[in-house]
Amino acid sequence: MTGRNSGVWWVLDLSNRHWWIIGVVLLLAAAAGVGVPIALKISSSASFEERLEFATRLLQEVPLIDGHNDLPWNIRKFLHNKLKNFKFNEDLRKMSPWSTSAWSHTDLVRLEQGHVAAQFWAAYVPCDSQYKDAVQLTLEQIDVIRRLTEQYHPRLTLCTSSEDIRGAYKRHQLCSLIGVEGGHSLAGSLAVLRTLYHVGVRYLTLTSTCNTPWADCSLADMPGKKAEHGGLTNFGKSVIKEMNRIGMIVDLSHVSVNTMKDALEVSKAPVIFSHSSAHALCNSTRNVPDDTLRKLALNKGVIMINFYSLFLTCKETSTIADAVAHINHIREVAGVDSVGLGAGYDGINFVPQGLEDVSTYPTLFAELIGTGKWSVDDLKKLAGMNFLRVFQEAERVRDEFKRANVPPYEDVMPKQKENNCSSQSN
Ligand SMILES: *[C@@H]1O[C@H](CO)[C@@H](O)[C@H](O)[C@H]1NC(C)=O
Ligand SMILES: *[C@@H]1O[C@H](CO)[C@@H](O)[C@H](O)[C@H]1NC(C)=O
């Protein structure tokens, strides 16, 4: 397939009788080796097969970037991070224990079928490691992501910049990106934050399912629950500033609404929600309310939609139409520049009918085309261009801090919870 950058002559516009003339002209130009501008068009009333084929074409023109996949945690649970016998390039649906797990949706074969160009892998460690060995476990999860990427190089390649994503896409390599899911992985230390950046981490989710000593998680928004901090503490605000300074993207999935608000106020760079959906359609505290979506639009950030049934319908069952409804709702409220994809595969156990695993992204695009609301440019923004813009902005803000010679923040977390694993006093 020559497809991505040149030689694309294929024009499908059912309403245009002269499509074949354009096709021939472009084909001749392509044959002559002339770079041809992409002219993809399709009618929303095209058959599903035509829309699916079109979606596949589209994803050869634009990198599909997914914000969140929990495979690394499954590798830890199932294989104790031993990759020796892990056959990532085979169909894991045929291999125990993956074949019988409701939490397994990812392998290299299906990622390629799904035209995934860049995947953020979650370096997630559970909240019960907070105040214990969270930092060590996080480093082990980063290590397993990097080793997996190395083992399947060149099909997989580690990416740590927006430029890396573009380059890998051109070379038809799948980018591995690393996100740390939960501020407890910092153990209250900006030094740990900086070091995570150095080993390749490019987003930090401020909390997982527990409060940190500096930020409330979304459990604070459960009926009858009280917030511990009411959002970000002063130290929490310093965490955001240091993230801006070093170029670490701020991820607001999992945090409380007040933490979202505080972070949106402090951050000089656009933020992401790496795997959240719309609260207006399902009132899970993991979803984002409309007024926050409007603030996200002002921040020029992006919300990468989660496919978990419990976040789409608030039930264990859902369909692809429910995912489309969330995407369309968020587009209506926050605008087409703020939508993206962060399915959450391998970290969810109820998936929508039609979006069963990482191979199904093209189907989602075929469905969106069928709604008649999405231009080719819009679809490209959803697929990856919005996230790429956010990533580039975070890099630009980092470079600005550097030009201004802003030194590293040296704030310390006031008083850590009592524990028995510190050998030094603050
Ligand atoms: C969601 O809405 C239902 C029905 O109004 C309510 O009972 C439930 O407590 C709400 N859940 C949350 C997390 O707000
Ligand atoms: C730390 O160890 C001491 C002495 O063994 C014990 O009394 C205390 O409860 C421990 N503290 C915590 C937070 O585990």
XYZ file of C-alpha atoms in Angstrom, residues 19-165:
147
model
C -15.568 11.400 -10.159
C -13.908 9.006 -12.580
C -12.355 11.853 -14.561
C -10.845 13.272 -11.393
C -9.754 9.774 -10.472
C -7.995 9.230 -13.780
C -6.291 12.620 -13.650
C -5.051 11.977 -10.154
C -4.005 8.458 -11.059
C -1.916 9.801 -13.937
C -0.404 12.410 -11.652
C 0.327 9.729 -9.068
C 1.865 7.475 -11.698
C 4.090 10.396 -12.692
C 5.167 10.624 -9.061
C 3.557 13.998 -8.496
C 2.404 14.716 -4.952
C -1.355 14.855 -5.109
C -3.555 16.672 -2.649
C -5.922 14.318 -0.927
C -9.479 14.570 -2.132
C -11.542 12.233 -0.048
C -15.276 12.649 -0.106
C -18.162 10.431 0.752
C -21.914 10.697 1.114
C -23.490 9.822 4.446
C -25.945 7.601 2.582
C -23.190 5.387 1.203
C -23.471 1.729 2.189
C -21.785 0.558 5.383
C -19.121 -1.275 3.361
C -18.340 1.877 1.382
C -18.144 3.953 4.568
C -15.900 1.365 6.199
C -13.579 1.307 3.211
C -13.550 5.089 3.256
C -12.705 5.089 6.977
C -9.786 2.771 6.282
C -8.564 5.170 3.584
C -8.965 8.093 5.943
C -6.832 6.386 8.588
C -4.085 6.081 5.990
C -4.114 9.867 5.773
C -4.113 10.712 9.480
C -2.628 9.027 12.548
C -5.198 7.491 14.883
C -4.040 8.251 18.425
C -5.683 6.547 21.410
C -5.257 8.125 24.839
C -5.434 5.141 27.155
C -4.831 1.384 27.135
C -4.328 -0.734 30.262
C -2.517 -3.689 28.704
C 0.612 -3.121 30.867
C -1.334 -3.796 34.053
C -2.731 -7.017 32.576
C 0.794 -8.077 31.669
C 1.723 -7.588 35.310
C -1.333 -9.455 36.624
C -1.190 -12.339 34.163
C 2.543 -12.672 33.443
C 4.279 -10.891 36.332
C 5.839 -8.695 33.650
C 7.660 -11.669 32.112
C 7.526 -11.055 28.379
C 9.439 -14.164 27.392
C 6.356 -16.141 26.499
C 4.090 -13.227 25.638
C 3.031 -13.499 22.006
C 1.900 -9.950 21.335
C 2.075 -10.492 17.588
C -0.444 -13.328 17.694
C -4.191 -13.401 18.210
C -4.508 -13.289 22.010
C -8.168 -14.303 21.704
C -6.833 -17.812 21.136
C -4.405 -17.796 24.030
C -4.929 -18.413 27.719
C -5.367 -16.479 30.002
C -6.254 -13.674 27.577
C -8.853 -15.768 25.760
C -11.064 -16.060 28.827
C -10.563 -12.594 30.263
C -13.243 -9.937 29.809
C -10.468 -7.360 30.294
C -8.390 -8.281 27.225
C -8.950 -6.428 23.937
C -5.464 -5.729 22.634
C -2.748 -7.382 20.572
C -0.440 -6.148 17.839
C -2.416 -7.856 15.068
C -5.652 -6.173 16.077
C -3.979 -2.802 16.704
C -2.816 -2.903 13.095
C -6.255 -4.007 11.876
C -7.686 -1.043 13.769
C -5.207 1.325 12.074
C -3.997 2.531 15.446
C -0.949 4.734 14.814
C -0.119 5.773 18.363
C -1.141 4.223 21.675
C -0.714 5.710 25.112
C -0.012 2.781 27.442
C -1.019 3.382 31.040
C 1.758 2.947 33.588
C -0.934 2.376 36.195
C -0.378 1.160 39.719
C -3.213 0.646 42.194
C -4.036 3.074 44.950
C -3.130 0.611 47.675
C 0.505 1.272 46.746
C 0.139 4.912 47.829
C 2.514 5.697 50.737
C 4.132 2.329 50.019
C 5.894 1.173 46.867
C 4.008 3.261 44.266
C 7.171 4.740 42.755
C 8.875 1.361 42.387
C 5.789 -0.254 40.818
C 5.403 2.685 38.447
C 8.998 2.326 37.287
C 8.390 -1.404 36.758
C 5.333 -0.641 34.594
C 7.310 1.895 32.555
C 10.020 -0.731 32.153
C 7.575 -3.334 30.864
C 6.133 -0.858 28.330
C 9.627 0.002 27.117
C 10.705 -3.648 26.936
C 7.560 -4.653 25.028
C 8.153 -1.799 22.594
C 11.782 -2.826 22.143
C 10.848 -6.494 21.665
C 8.473 -5.684 18.816
C 10.613 -2.997 17.211
C 10.348 -1.875 14.412
C 6.589 -2.581 14.315
C 6.407 -0.753 17.662
C 8.547 2.250 18.463
C 8.841 4.499 21.511
C 7.550 8.037 20.887
C 8.111 10.956 23.228
C 7.217 13.969 21.061
C 4.627 15.120 18.549
C 7.375 14.947 15.928
C 8.048 11.304 16.879
C 4.380 10.477 16.229
